[in-house]
mmCIF file of C-alpha atoms in Angstrom:
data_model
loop_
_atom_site.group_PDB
_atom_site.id
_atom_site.type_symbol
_atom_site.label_atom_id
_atom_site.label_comp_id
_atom_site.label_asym_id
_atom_site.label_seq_id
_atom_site.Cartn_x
_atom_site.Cartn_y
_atom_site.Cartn_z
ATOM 1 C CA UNK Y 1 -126.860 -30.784 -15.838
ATOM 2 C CA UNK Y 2 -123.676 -28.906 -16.284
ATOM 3 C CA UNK Y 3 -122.163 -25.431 -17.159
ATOM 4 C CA UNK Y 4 -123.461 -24.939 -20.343
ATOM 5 C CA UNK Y 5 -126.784 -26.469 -19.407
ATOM 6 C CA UNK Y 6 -126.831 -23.749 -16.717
ATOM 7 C CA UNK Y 7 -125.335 -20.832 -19.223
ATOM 8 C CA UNK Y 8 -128.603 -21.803 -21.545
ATOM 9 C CA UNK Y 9 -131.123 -21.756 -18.472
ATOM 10 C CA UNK Y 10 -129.492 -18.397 -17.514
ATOM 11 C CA UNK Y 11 -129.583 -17.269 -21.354
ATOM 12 C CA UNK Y 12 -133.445 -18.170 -21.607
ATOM 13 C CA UNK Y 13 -134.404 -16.367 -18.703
ATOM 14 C CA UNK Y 14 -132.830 -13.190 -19.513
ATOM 15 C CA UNK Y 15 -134.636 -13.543 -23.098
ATOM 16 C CA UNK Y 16 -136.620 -16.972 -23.948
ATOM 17 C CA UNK Y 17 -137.445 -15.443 -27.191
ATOM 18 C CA UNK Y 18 -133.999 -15.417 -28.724
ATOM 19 C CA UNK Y 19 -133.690 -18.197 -31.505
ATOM 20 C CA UNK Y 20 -131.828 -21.050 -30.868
ATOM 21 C CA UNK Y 21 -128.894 -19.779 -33.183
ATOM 22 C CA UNK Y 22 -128.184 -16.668 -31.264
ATOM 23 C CA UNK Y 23 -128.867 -18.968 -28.143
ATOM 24 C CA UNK Y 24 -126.113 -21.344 -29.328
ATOM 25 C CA UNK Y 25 -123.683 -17.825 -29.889
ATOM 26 C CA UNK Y 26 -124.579 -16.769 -26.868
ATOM 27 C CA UNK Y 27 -123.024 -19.796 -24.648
ATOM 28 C CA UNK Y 28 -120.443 -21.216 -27.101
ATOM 29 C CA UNK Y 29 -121.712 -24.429 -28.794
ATOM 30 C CA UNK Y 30 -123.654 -24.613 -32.544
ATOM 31 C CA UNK Y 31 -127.203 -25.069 -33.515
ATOM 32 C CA UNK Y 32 -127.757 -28.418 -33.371
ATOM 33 C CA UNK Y 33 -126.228 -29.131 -29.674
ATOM 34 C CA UNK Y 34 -128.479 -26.153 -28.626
ATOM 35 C CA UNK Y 35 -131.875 -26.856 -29.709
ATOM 36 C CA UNK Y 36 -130.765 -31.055 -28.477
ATOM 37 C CA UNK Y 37 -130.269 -29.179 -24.662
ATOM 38 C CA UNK Y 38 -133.535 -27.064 -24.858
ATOM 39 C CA UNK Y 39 -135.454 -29.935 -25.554
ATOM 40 C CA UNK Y 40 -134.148 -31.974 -23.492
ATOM 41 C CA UNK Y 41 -134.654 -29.978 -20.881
ATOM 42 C CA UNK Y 42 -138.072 -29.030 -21.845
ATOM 43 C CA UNK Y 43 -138.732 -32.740 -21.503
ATOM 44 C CA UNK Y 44 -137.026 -33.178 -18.569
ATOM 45 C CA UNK Y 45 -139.475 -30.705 -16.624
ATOM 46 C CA UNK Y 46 -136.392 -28.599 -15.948
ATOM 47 C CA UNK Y 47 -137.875 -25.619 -18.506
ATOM 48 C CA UNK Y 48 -141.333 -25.551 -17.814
ATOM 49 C CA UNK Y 49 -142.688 -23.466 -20.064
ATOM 50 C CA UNK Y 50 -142.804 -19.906 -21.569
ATOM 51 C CA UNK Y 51 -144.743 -16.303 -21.284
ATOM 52 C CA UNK Y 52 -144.278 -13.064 -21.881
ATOM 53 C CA UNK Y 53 -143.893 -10.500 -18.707
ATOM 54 C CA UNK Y 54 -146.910 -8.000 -18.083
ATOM 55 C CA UNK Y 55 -146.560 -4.897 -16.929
ATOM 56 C CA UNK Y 56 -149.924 -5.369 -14.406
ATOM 57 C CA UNK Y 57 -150.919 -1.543 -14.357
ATOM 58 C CA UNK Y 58 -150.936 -1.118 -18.114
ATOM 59 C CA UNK Y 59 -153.829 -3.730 -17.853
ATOM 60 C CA UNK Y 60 -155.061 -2.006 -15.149
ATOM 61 C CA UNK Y 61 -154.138 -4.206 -12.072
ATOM 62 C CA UNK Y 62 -153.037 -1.340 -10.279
ATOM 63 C CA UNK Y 63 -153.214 -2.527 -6.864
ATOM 64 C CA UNK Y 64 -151.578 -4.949 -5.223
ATOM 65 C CA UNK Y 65 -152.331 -6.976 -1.670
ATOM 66 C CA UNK Y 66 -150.574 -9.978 0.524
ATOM 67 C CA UNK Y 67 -153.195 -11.671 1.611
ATOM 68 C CA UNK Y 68 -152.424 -14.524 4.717
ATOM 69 C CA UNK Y 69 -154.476 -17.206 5.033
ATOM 70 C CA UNK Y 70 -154.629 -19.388 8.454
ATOM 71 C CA UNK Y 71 -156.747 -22.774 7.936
ATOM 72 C CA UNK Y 72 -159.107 -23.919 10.812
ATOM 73 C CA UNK Y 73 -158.010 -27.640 9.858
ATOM 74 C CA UNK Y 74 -154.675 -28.264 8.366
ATOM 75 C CA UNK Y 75 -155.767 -32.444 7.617
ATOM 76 C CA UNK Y 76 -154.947 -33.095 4.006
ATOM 77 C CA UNK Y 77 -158.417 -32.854 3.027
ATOM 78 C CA UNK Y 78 -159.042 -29.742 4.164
ATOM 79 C CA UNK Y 79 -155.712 -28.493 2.853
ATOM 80 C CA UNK Y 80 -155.777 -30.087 -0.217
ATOM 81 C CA UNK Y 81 -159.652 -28.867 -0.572
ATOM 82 C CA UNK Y 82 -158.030 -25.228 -0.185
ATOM 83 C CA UNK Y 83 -155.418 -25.630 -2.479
ATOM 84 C CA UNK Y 84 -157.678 -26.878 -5.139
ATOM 85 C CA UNK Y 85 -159.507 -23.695 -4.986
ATOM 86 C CA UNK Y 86 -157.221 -21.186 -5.790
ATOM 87 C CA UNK Y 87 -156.455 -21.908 -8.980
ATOM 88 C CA UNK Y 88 -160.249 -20.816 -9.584
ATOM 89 C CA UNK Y 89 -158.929 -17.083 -8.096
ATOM 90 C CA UNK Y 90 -157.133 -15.173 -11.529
ATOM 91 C CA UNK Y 91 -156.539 -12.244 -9.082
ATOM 92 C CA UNK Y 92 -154.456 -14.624 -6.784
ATOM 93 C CA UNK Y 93 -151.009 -14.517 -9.143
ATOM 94 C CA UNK Y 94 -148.826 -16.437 -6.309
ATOM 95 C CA UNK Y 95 -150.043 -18.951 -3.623
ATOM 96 C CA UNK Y 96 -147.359 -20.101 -1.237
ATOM 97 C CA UNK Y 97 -147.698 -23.011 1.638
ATOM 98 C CA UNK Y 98 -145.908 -21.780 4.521
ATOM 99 C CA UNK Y 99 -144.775 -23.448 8.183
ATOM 100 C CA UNK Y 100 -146.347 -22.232 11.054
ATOM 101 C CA UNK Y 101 -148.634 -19.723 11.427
ATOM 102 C CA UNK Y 102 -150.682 -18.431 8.926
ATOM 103 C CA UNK Y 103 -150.874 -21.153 6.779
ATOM 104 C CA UNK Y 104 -150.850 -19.471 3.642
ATOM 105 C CA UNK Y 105 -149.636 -16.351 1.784
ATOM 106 C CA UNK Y 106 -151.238 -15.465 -1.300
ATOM 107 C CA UNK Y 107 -150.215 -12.624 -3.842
ATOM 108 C CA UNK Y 108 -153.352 -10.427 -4.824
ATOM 109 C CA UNK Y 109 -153.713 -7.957 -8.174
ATOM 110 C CA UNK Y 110 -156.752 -6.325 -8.801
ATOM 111 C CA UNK Y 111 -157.746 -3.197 -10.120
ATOM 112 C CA UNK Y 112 -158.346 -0.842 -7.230
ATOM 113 C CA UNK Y 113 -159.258 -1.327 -3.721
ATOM 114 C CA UNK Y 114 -163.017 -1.616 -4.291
ATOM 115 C CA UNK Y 115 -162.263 -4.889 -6.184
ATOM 116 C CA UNK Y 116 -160.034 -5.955 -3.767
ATOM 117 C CA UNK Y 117 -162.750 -5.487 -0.973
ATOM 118 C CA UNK Y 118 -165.258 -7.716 -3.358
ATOM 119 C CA UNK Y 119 -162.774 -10.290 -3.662
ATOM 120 C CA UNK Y 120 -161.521 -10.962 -0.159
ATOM 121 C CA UNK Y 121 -165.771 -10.589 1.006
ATOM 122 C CA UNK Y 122 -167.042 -12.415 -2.032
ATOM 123 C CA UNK Y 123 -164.391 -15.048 -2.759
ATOM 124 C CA UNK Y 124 -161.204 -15.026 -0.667
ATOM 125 C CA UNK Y 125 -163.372 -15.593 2.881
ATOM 126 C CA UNK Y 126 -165.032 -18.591 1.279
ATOM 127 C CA UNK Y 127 -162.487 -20.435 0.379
ATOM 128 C CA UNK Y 128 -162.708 -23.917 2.149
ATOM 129 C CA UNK Y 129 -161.455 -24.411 6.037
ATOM 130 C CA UNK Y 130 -160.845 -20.502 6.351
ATOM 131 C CA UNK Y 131 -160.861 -19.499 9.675
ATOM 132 C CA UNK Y 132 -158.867 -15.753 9.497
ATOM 133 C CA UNK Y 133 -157.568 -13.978 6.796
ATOM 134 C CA UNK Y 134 -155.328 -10.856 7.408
ATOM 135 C CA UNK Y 135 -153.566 -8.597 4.723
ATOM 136 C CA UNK Y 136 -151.423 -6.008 3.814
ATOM 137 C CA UNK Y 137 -151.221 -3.520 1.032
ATOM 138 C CA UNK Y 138 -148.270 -3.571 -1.163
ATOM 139 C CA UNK Y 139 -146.726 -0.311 -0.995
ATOM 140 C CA UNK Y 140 -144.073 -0.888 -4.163
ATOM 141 C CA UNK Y 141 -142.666 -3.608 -5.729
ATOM 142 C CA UNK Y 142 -138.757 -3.767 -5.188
ATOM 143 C CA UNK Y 143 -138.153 -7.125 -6.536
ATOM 144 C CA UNK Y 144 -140.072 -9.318 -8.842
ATOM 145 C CA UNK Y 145 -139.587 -12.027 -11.526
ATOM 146 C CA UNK Y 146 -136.290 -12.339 -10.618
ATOM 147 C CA UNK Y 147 -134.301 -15.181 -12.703
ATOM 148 C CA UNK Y 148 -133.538 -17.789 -10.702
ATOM 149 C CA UNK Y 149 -129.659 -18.308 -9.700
ATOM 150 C CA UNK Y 150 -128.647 -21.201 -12.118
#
């Protein structure tokens, strides 16, 4: 990967929409060099993948939770068996691994806090190996969907 590799990652972040023309403008070479990069990064799992950004309250996910997970076995059954699960969760928009204690941190929208109390009783608590869960209510949002430094 080199500069202008990195110029079109930075580029595609700030707008992945843009054609590859104004792409090309953008960081300096033509058409035809630009749409050869994108694709081959596409296909080298480098870009993987597009979407558009969602404001969550105007479709009504107006409140937001950290939910920490510590496992009561942390084999790679039980972990995996965990893992496999969340992906079943919608309302659980980042799931992070972490070292040490808790064992998990998991990023919750829902709608309001009566939603949020039937998914942590409902769902969240019987997820596999669970032995606590603790959270937090976000309080505002300072930083999110940040590009990433390329």
């Amino acid at each position: 990967m080199d500069a202008t590799d990195r110029k079109i990652l930075a580029e595609l972040q700030r707008d992945g929409r843009q054609s590859l023309t104004d792409l090309g403008d953008r960081v300096g070479i033509s058409l035809s060099p630009a749409h050869r990069r994108v694709r081959a990064l596409e296909e080298g799992g480098v870009i993987t993948g597009y979407r558009a950004v969602i404001n969550p309250s105007a479709v009504g996910l107006n409140f937001s939770a950290i939910v920490f997970a510590t496992l009561a076995r942390t084999d790679g059954e039980s972990v995996a068996a965990f893992e496999n699960a969340l992906p079943k969760l919608p309302e659980v928009v980042q799931a992070v691994r972490l070292f040490g204690d808790p064992d998990f941190m998991l990023n919750v929208l829902v709608a309001d806090l009566e939603a949020f109390q039937r998914l942590y009783d409902e769902r969240l608590s019987r997820l596999p190996s669970v032995l606590r869960l603790t959270s937090t209510l976000v309080m505002k949002t300072v930083v999110s969907g940040r590009s990433l430094p390329v």
